[in-house]
mmCIF file of C-alpha atoms in Angstrom:
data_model
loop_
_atom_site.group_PDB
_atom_site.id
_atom_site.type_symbol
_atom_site.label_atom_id
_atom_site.label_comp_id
_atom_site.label_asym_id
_atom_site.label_seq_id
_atom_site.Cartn_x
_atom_site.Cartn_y
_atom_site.Cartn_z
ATOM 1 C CA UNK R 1 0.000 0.000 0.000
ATOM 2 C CA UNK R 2 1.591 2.949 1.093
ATOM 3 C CA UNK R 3 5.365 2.082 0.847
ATOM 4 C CA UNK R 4 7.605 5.491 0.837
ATOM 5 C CA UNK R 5 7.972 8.681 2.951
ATOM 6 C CA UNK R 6 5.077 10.955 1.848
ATOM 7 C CA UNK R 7 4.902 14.875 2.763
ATOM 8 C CA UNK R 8 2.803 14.410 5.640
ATOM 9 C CA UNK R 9 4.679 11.691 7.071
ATOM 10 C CA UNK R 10 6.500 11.790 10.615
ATOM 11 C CA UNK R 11 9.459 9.842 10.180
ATOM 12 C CA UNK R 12 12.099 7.763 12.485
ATOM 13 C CA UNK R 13 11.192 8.934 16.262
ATOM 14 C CA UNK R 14 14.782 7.426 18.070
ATOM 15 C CA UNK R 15 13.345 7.821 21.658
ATOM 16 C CA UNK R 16 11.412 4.465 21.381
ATOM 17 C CA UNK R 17 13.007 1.743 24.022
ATOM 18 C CA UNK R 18 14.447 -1.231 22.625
ATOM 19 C CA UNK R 19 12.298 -3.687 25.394
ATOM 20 C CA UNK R 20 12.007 -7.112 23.540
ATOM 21 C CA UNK R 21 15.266 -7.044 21.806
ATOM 22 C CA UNK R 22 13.670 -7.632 18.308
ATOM 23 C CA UNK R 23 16.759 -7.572 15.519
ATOM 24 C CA UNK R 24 14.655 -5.410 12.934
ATOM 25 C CA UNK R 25 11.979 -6.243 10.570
ATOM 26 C CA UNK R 26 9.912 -9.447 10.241
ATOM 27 C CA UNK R 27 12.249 -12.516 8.587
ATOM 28 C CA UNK R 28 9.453 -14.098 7.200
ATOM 29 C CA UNK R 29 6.119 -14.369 6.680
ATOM 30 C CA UNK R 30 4.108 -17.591 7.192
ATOM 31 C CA UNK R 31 1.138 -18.292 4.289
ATOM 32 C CA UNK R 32 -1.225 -21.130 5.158
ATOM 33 C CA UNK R 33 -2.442 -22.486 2.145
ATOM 34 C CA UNK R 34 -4.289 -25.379 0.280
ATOM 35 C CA UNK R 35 -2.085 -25.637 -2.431
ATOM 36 C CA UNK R 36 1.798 -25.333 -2.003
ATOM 37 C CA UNK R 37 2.237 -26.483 -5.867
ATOM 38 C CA UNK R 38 0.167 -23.013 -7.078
ATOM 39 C CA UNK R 39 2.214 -21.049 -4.821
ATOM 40 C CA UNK R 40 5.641 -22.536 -5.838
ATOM 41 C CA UNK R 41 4.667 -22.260 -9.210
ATOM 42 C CA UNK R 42 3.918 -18.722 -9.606
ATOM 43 C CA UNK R 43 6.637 -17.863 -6.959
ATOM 44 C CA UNK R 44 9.570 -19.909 -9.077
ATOM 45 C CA UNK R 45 8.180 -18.919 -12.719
ATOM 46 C CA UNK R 46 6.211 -14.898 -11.962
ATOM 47 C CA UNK R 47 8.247 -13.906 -8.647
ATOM 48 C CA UNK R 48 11.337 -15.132 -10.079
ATOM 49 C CA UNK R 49 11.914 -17.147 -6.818
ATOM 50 C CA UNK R 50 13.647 -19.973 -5.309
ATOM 51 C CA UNK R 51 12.127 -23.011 -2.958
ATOM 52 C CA UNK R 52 15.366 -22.721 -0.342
ATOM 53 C CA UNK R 53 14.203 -25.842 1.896
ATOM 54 C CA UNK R 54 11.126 -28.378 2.011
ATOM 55 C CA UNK R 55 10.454 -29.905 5.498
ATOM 56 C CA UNK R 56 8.114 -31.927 7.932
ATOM 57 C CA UNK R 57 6.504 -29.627 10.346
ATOM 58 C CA UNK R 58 6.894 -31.682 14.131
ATOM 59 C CA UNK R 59 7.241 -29.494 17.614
ATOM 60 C CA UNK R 60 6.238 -25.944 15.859
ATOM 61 C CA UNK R 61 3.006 -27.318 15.620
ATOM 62 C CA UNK R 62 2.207 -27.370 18.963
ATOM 63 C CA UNK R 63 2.735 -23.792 19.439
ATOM 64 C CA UNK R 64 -0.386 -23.281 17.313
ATOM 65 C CA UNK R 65 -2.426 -25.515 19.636
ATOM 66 C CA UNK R 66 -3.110 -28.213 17.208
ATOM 67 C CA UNK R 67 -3.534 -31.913 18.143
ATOM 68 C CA UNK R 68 -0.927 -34.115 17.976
ATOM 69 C CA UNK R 69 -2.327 -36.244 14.715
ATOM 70 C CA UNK R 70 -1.957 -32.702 12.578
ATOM 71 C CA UNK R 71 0.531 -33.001 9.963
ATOM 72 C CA UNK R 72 2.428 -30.468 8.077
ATOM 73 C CA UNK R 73 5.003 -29.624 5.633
ATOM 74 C CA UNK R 74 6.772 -25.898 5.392
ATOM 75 C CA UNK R 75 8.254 -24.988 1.835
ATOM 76 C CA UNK R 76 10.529 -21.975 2.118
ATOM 77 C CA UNK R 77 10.460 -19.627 -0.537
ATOM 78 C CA UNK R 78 13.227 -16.415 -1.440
ATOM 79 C CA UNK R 79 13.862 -14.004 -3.787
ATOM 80 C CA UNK R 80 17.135 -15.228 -5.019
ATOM 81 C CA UNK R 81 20.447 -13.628 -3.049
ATOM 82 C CA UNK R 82 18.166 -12.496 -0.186
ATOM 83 C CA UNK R 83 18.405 -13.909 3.389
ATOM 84 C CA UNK R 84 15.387 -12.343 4.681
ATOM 85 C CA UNK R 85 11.445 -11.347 3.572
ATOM 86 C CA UNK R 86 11.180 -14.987 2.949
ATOM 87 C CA UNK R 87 7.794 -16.627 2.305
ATOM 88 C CA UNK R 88 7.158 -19.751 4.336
ATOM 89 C CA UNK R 89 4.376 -21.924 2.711
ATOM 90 C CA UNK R 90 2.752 -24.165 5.539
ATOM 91 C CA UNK R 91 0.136 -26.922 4.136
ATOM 92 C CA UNK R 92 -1.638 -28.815 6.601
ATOM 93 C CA UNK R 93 -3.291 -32.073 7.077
ATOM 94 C CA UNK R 94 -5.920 -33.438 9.656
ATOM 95 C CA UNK R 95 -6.152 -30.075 10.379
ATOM 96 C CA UNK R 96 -9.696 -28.007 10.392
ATOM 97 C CA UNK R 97 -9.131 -25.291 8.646
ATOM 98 C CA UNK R 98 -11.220 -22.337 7.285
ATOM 99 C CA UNK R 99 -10.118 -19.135 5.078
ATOM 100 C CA UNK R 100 -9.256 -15.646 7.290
ATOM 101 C CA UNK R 101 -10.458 -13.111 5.377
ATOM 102 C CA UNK R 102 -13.244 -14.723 3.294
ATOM 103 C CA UNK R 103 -15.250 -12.561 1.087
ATOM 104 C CA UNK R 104 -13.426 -9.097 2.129
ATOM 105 C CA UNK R 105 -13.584 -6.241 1.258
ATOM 106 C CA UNK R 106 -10.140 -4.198 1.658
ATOM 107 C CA UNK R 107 -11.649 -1.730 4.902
ATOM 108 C CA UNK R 108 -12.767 -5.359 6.676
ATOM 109 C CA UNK R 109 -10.422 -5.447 9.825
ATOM 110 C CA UNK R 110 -8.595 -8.273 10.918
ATOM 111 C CA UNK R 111 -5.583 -10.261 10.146
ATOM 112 C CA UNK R 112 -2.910 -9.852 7.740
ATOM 113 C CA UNK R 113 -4.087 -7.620 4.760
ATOM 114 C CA UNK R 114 -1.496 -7.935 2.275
ATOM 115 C CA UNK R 115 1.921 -8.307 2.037
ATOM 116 C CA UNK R 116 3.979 -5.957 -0.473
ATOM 117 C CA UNK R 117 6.949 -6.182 -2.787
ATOM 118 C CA UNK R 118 8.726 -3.812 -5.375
ATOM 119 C CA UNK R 119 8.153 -5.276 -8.826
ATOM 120 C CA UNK R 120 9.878 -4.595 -12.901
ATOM 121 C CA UNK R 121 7.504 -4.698 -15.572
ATOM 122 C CA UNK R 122 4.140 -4.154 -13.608
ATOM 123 C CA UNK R 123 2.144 -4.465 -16.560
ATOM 124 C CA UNK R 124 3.493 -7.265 -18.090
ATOM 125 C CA UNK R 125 3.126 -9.316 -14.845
ATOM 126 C CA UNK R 126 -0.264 -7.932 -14.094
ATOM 127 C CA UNK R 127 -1.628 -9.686 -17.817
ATOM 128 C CA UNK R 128 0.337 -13.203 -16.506
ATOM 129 C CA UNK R 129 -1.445 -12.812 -13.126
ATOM 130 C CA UNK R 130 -4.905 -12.385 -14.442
ATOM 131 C CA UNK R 131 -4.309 -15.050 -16.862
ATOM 132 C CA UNK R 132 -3.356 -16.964 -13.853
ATOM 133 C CA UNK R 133 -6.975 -16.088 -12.000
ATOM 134 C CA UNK R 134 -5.797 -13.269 -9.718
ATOM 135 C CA UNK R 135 -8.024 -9.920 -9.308
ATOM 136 C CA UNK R 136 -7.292 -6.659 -8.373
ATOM 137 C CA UNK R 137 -8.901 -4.361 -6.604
ATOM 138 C CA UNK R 138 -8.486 -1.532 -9.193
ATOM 139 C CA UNK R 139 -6.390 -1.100 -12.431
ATOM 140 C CA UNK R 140 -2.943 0.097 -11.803
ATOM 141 C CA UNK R 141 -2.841 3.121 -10.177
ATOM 142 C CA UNK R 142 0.033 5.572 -11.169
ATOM 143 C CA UNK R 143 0.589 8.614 -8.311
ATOM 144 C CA UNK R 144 3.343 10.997 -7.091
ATOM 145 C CA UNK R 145 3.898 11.960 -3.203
ATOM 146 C CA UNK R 146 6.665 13.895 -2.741
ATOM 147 C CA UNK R 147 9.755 13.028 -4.609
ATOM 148 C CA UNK R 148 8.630 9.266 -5.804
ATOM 149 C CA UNK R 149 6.832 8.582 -9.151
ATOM 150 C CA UNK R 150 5.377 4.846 -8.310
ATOM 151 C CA UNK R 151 2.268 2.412 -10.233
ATOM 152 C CA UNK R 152 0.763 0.158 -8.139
ATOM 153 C CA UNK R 153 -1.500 -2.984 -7.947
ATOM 154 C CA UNK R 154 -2.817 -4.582 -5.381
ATOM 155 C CA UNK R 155 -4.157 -7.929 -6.533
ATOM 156 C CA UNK R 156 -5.675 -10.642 -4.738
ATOM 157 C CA UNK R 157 -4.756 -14.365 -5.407
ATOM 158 C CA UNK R 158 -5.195 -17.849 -4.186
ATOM 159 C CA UNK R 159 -6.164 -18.579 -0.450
ATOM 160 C CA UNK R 160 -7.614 -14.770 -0.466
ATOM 161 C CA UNK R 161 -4.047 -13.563 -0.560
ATOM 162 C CA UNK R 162 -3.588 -9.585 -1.789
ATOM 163 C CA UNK R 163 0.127 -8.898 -3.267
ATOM 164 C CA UNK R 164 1.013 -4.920 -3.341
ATOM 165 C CA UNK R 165 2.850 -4.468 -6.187
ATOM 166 C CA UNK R 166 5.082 -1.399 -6.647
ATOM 167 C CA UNK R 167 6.961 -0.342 -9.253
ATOM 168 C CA UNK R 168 9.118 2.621 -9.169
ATOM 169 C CA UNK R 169 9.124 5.223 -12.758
ATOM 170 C CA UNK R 170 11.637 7.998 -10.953
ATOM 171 C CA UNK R 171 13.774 8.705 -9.662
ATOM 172 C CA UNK R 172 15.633 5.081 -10.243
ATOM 173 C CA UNK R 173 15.300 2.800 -7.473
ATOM 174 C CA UNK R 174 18.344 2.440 -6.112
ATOM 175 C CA UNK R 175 19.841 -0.113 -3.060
ATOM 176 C CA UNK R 176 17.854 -3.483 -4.718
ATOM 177 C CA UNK R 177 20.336 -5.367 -6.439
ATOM 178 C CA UNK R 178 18.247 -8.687 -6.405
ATOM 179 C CA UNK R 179 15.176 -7.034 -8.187
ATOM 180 C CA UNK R 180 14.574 -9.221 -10.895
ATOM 181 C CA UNK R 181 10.834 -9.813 -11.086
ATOM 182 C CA UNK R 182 9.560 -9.224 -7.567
ATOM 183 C CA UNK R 183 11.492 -8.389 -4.371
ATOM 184 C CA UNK R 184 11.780 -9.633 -1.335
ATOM 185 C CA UNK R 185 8.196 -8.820 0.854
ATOM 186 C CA UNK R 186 9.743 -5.831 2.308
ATOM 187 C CA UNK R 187 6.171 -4.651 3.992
ATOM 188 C CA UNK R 188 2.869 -6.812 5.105
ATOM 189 C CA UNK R 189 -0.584 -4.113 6.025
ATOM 190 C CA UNK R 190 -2.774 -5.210 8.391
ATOM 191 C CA UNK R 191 -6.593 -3.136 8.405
ATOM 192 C CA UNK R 192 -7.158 -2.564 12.098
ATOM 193 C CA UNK R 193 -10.203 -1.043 14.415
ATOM 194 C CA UNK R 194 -8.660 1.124 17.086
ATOM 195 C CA UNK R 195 -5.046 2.869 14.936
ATOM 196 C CA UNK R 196 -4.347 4.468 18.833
ATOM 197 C CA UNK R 197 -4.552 0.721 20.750
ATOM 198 C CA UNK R 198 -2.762 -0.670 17.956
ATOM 199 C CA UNK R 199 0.114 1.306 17.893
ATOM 200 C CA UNK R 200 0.344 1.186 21.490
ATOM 201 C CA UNK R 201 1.316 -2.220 21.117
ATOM 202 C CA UNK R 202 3.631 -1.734 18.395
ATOM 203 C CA UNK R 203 5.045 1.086 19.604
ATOM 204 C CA UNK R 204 5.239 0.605 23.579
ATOM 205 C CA UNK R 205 5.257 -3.597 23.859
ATOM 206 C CA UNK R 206 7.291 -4.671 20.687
ATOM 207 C CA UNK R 207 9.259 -1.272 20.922
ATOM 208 C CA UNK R 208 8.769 -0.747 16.853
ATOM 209 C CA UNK R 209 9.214 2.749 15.869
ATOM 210 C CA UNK R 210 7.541 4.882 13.400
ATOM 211 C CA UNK R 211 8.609 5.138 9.552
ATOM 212 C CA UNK R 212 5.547 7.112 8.374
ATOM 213 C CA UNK R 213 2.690 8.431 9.448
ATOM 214 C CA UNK R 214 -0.331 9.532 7.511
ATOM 215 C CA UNK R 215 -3.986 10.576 7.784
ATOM 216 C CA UNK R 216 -5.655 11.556 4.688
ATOM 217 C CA UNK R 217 -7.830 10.629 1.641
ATOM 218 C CA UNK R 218 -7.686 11.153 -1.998
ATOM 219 C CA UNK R 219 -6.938 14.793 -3.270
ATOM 220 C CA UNK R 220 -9.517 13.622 -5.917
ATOM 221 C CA UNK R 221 -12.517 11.873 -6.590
ATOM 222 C CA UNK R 222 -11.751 8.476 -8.899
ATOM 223 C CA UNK R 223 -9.960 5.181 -9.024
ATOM 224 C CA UNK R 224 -7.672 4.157 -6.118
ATOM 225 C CA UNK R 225 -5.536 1.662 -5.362
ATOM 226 C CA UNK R 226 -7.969 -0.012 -2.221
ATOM 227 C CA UNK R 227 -10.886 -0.185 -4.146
ATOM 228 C CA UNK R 228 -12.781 2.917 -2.399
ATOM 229 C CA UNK R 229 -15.881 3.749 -4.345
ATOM 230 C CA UNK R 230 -14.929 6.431 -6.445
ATOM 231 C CA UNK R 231 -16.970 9.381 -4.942
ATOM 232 C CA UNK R 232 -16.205 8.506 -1.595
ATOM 233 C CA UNK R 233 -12.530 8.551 -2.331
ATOM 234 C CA UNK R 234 -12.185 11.831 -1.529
ATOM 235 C CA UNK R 235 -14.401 11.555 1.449
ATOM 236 C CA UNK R 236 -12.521 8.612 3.380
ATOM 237 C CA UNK R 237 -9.175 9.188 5.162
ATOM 238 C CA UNK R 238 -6.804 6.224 5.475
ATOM 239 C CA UNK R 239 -4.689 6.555 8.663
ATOM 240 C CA UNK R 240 -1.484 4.736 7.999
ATOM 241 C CA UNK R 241 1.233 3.771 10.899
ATOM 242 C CA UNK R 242 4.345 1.953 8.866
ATOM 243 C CA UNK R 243 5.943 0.802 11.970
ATOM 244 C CA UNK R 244 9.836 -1.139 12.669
ATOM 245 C CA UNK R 245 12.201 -1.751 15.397
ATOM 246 C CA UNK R 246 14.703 0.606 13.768
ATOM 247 C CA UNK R 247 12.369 3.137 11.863
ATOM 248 C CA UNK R 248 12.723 1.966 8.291
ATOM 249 C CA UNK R 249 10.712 0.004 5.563
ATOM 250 C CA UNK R 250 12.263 -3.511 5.224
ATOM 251 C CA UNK R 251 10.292 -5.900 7.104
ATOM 252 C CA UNK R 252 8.002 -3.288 8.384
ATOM 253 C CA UNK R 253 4.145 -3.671 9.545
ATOM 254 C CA UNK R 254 1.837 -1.275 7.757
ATOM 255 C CA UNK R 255 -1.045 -0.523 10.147
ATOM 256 C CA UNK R 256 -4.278 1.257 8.033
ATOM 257 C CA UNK R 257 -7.551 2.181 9.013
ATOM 258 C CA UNK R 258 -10.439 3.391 7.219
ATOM 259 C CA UNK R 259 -12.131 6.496 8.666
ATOM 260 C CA UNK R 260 -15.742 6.512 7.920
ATOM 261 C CA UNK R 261 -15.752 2.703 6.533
ATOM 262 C CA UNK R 262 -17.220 0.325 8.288
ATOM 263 C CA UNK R 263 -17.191 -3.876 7.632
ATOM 264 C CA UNK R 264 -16.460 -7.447 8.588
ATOM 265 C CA UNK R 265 -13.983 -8.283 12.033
ATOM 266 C CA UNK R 266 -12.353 -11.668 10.602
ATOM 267 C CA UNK R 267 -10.242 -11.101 13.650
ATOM 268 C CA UNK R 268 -11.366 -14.436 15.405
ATOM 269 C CA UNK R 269 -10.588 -16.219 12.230
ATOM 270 C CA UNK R 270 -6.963 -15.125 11.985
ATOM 271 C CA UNK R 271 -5.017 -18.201 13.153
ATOM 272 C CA UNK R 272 -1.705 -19.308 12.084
ATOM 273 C CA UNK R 273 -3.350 -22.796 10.888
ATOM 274 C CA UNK R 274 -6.230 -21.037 8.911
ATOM 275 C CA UNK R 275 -5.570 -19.915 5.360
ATOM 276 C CA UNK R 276 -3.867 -17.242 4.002
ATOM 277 C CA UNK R 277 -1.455 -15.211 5.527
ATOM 278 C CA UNK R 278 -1.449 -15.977 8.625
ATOM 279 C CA UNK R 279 1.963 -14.914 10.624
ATOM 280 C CA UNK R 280 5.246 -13.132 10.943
ATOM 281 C CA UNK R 281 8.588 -14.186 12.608
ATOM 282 C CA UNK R 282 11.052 -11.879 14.017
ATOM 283 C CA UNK R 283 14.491 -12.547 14.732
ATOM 284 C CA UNK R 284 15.697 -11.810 18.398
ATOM 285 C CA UNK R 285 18.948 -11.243 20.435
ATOM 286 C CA UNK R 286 17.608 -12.475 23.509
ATOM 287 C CA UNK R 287 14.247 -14.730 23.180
ATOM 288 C CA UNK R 288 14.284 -15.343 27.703
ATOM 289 C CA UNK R 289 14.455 -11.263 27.686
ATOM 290 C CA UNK R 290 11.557 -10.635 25.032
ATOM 291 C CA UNK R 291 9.921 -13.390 26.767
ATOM 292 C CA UNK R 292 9.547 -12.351 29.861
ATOM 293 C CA UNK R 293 9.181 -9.018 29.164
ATOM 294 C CA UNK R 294 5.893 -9.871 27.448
ATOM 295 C CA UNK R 295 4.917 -11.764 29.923
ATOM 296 C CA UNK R 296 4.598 -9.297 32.364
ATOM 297 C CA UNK R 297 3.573 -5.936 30.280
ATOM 298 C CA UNK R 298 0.849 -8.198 27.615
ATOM 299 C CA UNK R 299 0.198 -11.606 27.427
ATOM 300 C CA UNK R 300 1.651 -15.006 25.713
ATOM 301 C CA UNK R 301 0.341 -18.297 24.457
ATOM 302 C CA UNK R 302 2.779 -20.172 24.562
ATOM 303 C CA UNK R 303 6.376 -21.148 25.892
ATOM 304 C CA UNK R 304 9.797 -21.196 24.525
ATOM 305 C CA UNK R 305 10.119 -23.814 22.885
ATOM 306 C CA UNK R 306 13.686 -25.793 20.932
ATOM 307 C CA UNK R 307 12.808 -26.658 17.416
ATOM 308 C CA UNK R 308 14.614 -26.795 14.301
ATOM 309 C CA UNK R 309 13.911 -24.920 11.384
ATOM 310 C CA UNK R 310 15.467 -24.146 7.990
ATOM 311 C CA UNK R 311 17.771 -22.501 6.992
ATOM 312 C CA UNK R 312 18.223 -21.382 10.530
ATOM 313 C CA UNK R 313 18.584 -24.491 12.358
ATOM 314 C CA UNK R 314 18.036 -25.123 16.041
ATOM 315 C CA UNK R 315 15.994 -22.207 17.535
ATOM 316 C CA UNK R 316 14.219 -21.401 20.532
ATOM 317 C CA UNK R 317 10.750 -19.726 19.728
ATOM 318 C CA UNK R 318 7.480 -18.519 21.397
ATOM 319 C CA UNK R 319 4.643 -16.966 19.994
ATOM 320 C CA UNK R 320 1.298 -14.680 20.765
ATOM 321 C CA UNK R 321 -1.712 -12.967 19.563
ATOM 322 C CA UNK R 322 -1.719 -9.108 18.880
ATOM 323 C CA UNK R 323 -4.432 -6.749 20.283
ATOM 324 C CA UNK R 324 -6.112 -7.100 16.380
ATOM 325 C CA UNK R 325 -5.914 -11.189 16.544
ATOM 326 C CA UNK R 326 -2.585 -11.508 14.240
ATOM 327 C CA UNK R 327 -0.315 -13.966 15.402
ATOM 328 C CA UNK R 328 3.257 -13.348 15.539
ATOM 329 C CA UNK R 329 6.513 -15.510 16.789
ATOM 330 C CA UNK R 330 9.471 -14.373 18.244
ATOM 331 C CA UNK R 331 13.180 -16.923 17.707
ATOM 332 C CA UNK R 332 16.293 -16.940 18.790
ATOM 333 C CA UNK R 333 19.303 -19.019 16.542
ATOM 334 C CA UNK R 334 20.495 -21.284 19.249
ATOM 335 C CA UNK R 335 24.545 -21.363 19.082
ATOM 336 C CA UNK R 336 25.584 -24.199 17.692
ATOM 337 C CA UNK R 337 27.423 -26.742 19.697
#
């Protein structure tokens, strides 16, 4: 959505506290799906991706609460030369299992909106995608804030899943050397209730810090990129929050919400085991520290716990439920003996 400093935007407050000794932006982000073989597919061939690791899913399972005759497998997915804004595919089995954010509209609230990447050749990808079944929620959308001439598209896909697309016309993007096809997911949005509780939690429990802030809607009346009706463009602000442990927009949690639209909660449905995307992991220095620290200023659902997991290997991990029902895990590399 909303991906670079605009005018009105409030950017990198230092005096945040660095409390649960998160590394920086989220490493990954976890999509629950029914098909692994579609999402490989169109990762490998459209995204220009490669599958890093497949692997049996055994302890990590029980920090979602399932039963012990659930069955998975996790299929790790990168934009070639990166080592982070991975895609980790989880496909379940014996599982129940409904979709998050089924039959939304983009000002629903609740779980994990969309997740966004910087793209080449919008166009030409867009006509591949639709062949492929995906559906935006307008045409591409080409705007100037600021310095930054970008198009984007935000399209949605298989297991409800919306991609933000951007591609940048000028100046020259600059500092993304592995930009092929389609980067690494450098930003995920999430369309919340309350923008003042939510960043409280960001802000004063995971110690994130803001990148941009923004309250306003359209300067005109006409398409947009979420879909608004097109007289009410201009009518509807969209508070934005892009929020990180050090300030900046790599790996970064977009909060929205739509002033003066109302819809579905699919809050309750946003479980890591459900379908679509359905978590984050961050990367700690200290996972006893962050845990405890959680522990006594929010709340967590579950222990540390010693798994293994590729490519990082033996970890210790925990993992919890935001105020807005998104669930997120915190891991720690374990040194290796």
């Amino acid at each position: 959505m909303i991906n670079e400093p605009m005018e009105s935007a409030v950017l990198n407050d230092s005096n945040q506290p660095q409390c649960t000794h998160i590394k920086s932006g989220f490493q990954e982000i976890i999509l629950t799906t029914r098909n692994p073989q579609i999402w490989i597919k169109f990762l490998t061939t459209q995204a220009g991706w490669e599958l890093k690791s497949t692997a049996k899913m055994g302890d990590e399972l029980n920090l979602w609460e399932l039963p012990n005759s659930a069955k998975g497998t996790a299929y790790l997915l990168s934009n070639k030369g990166e080592d982070k804004g991975y895609i980790r595919l989880v496909h379940l089995d014996k599982v129940r299992q409904e979709q998050i954010r089924s039959d939304d509209r983009p000002w629903d609230i609740g779980g994990i909106f969309d997740m966004n990447m910087r793209v080449k050749n919008l166009y030409a990808l867009r006509e591949k995608m639709i062949a492929d079944g995906w559906i935006g929620e307008s045409p591409p959308i080409q705007y100037v804030f600021g310095p930054f001439e970008v198009i984007e598209w935000i399209a949605r896909g298989p297991d409800g899943v919306r991609i933000a697309m951007i591609e940048r016309i000028k100046p020259n993007l600059e500092g993304w050397p592995n930009l092929v096809k389609m980067s690494r997911v450098f930003n995920s949005t999430s369309i919340v209730k309350d923008m003042d509780k939510s960043r409280q939690f960001y802000e004063n429990i995971l110690c994130m810090k803001p990148y941009l802030l923004s309250n306003k809607p359209s300067d005109s009346e006409g398409p947009n990129v979420l879909g608004l009706p097109h007289n009410m463009a201009t009518k509807i602000s969209r508070n934005v929050a892009i929020l990180h442990p050090q300030g900046t927009n790599d790996g970064s949690i977009e909060l929205l919400q739509f002033e003066g639209a109302e819809g579905s909660d699919f809050s309750k449905q946003a479980k890591p085991y459900n379908f679509g995307l359905s978590a984050y992991r961050f990367a700690v220095d200290d996972i006893a520290v962050s845990h405890n620290f959680l522990m006594q200023n929010y709340m967590v659902t579950s222990q540390i716990i010693n798994i293994n997991i590729a490519p990082y290997g033996r970890v210790r991990i925990f993992g919890f439920f935001t105020p807005d029902g998104i669930w997120i895990e915190l891991f720690e590399i374990m040194a290796q003996q």
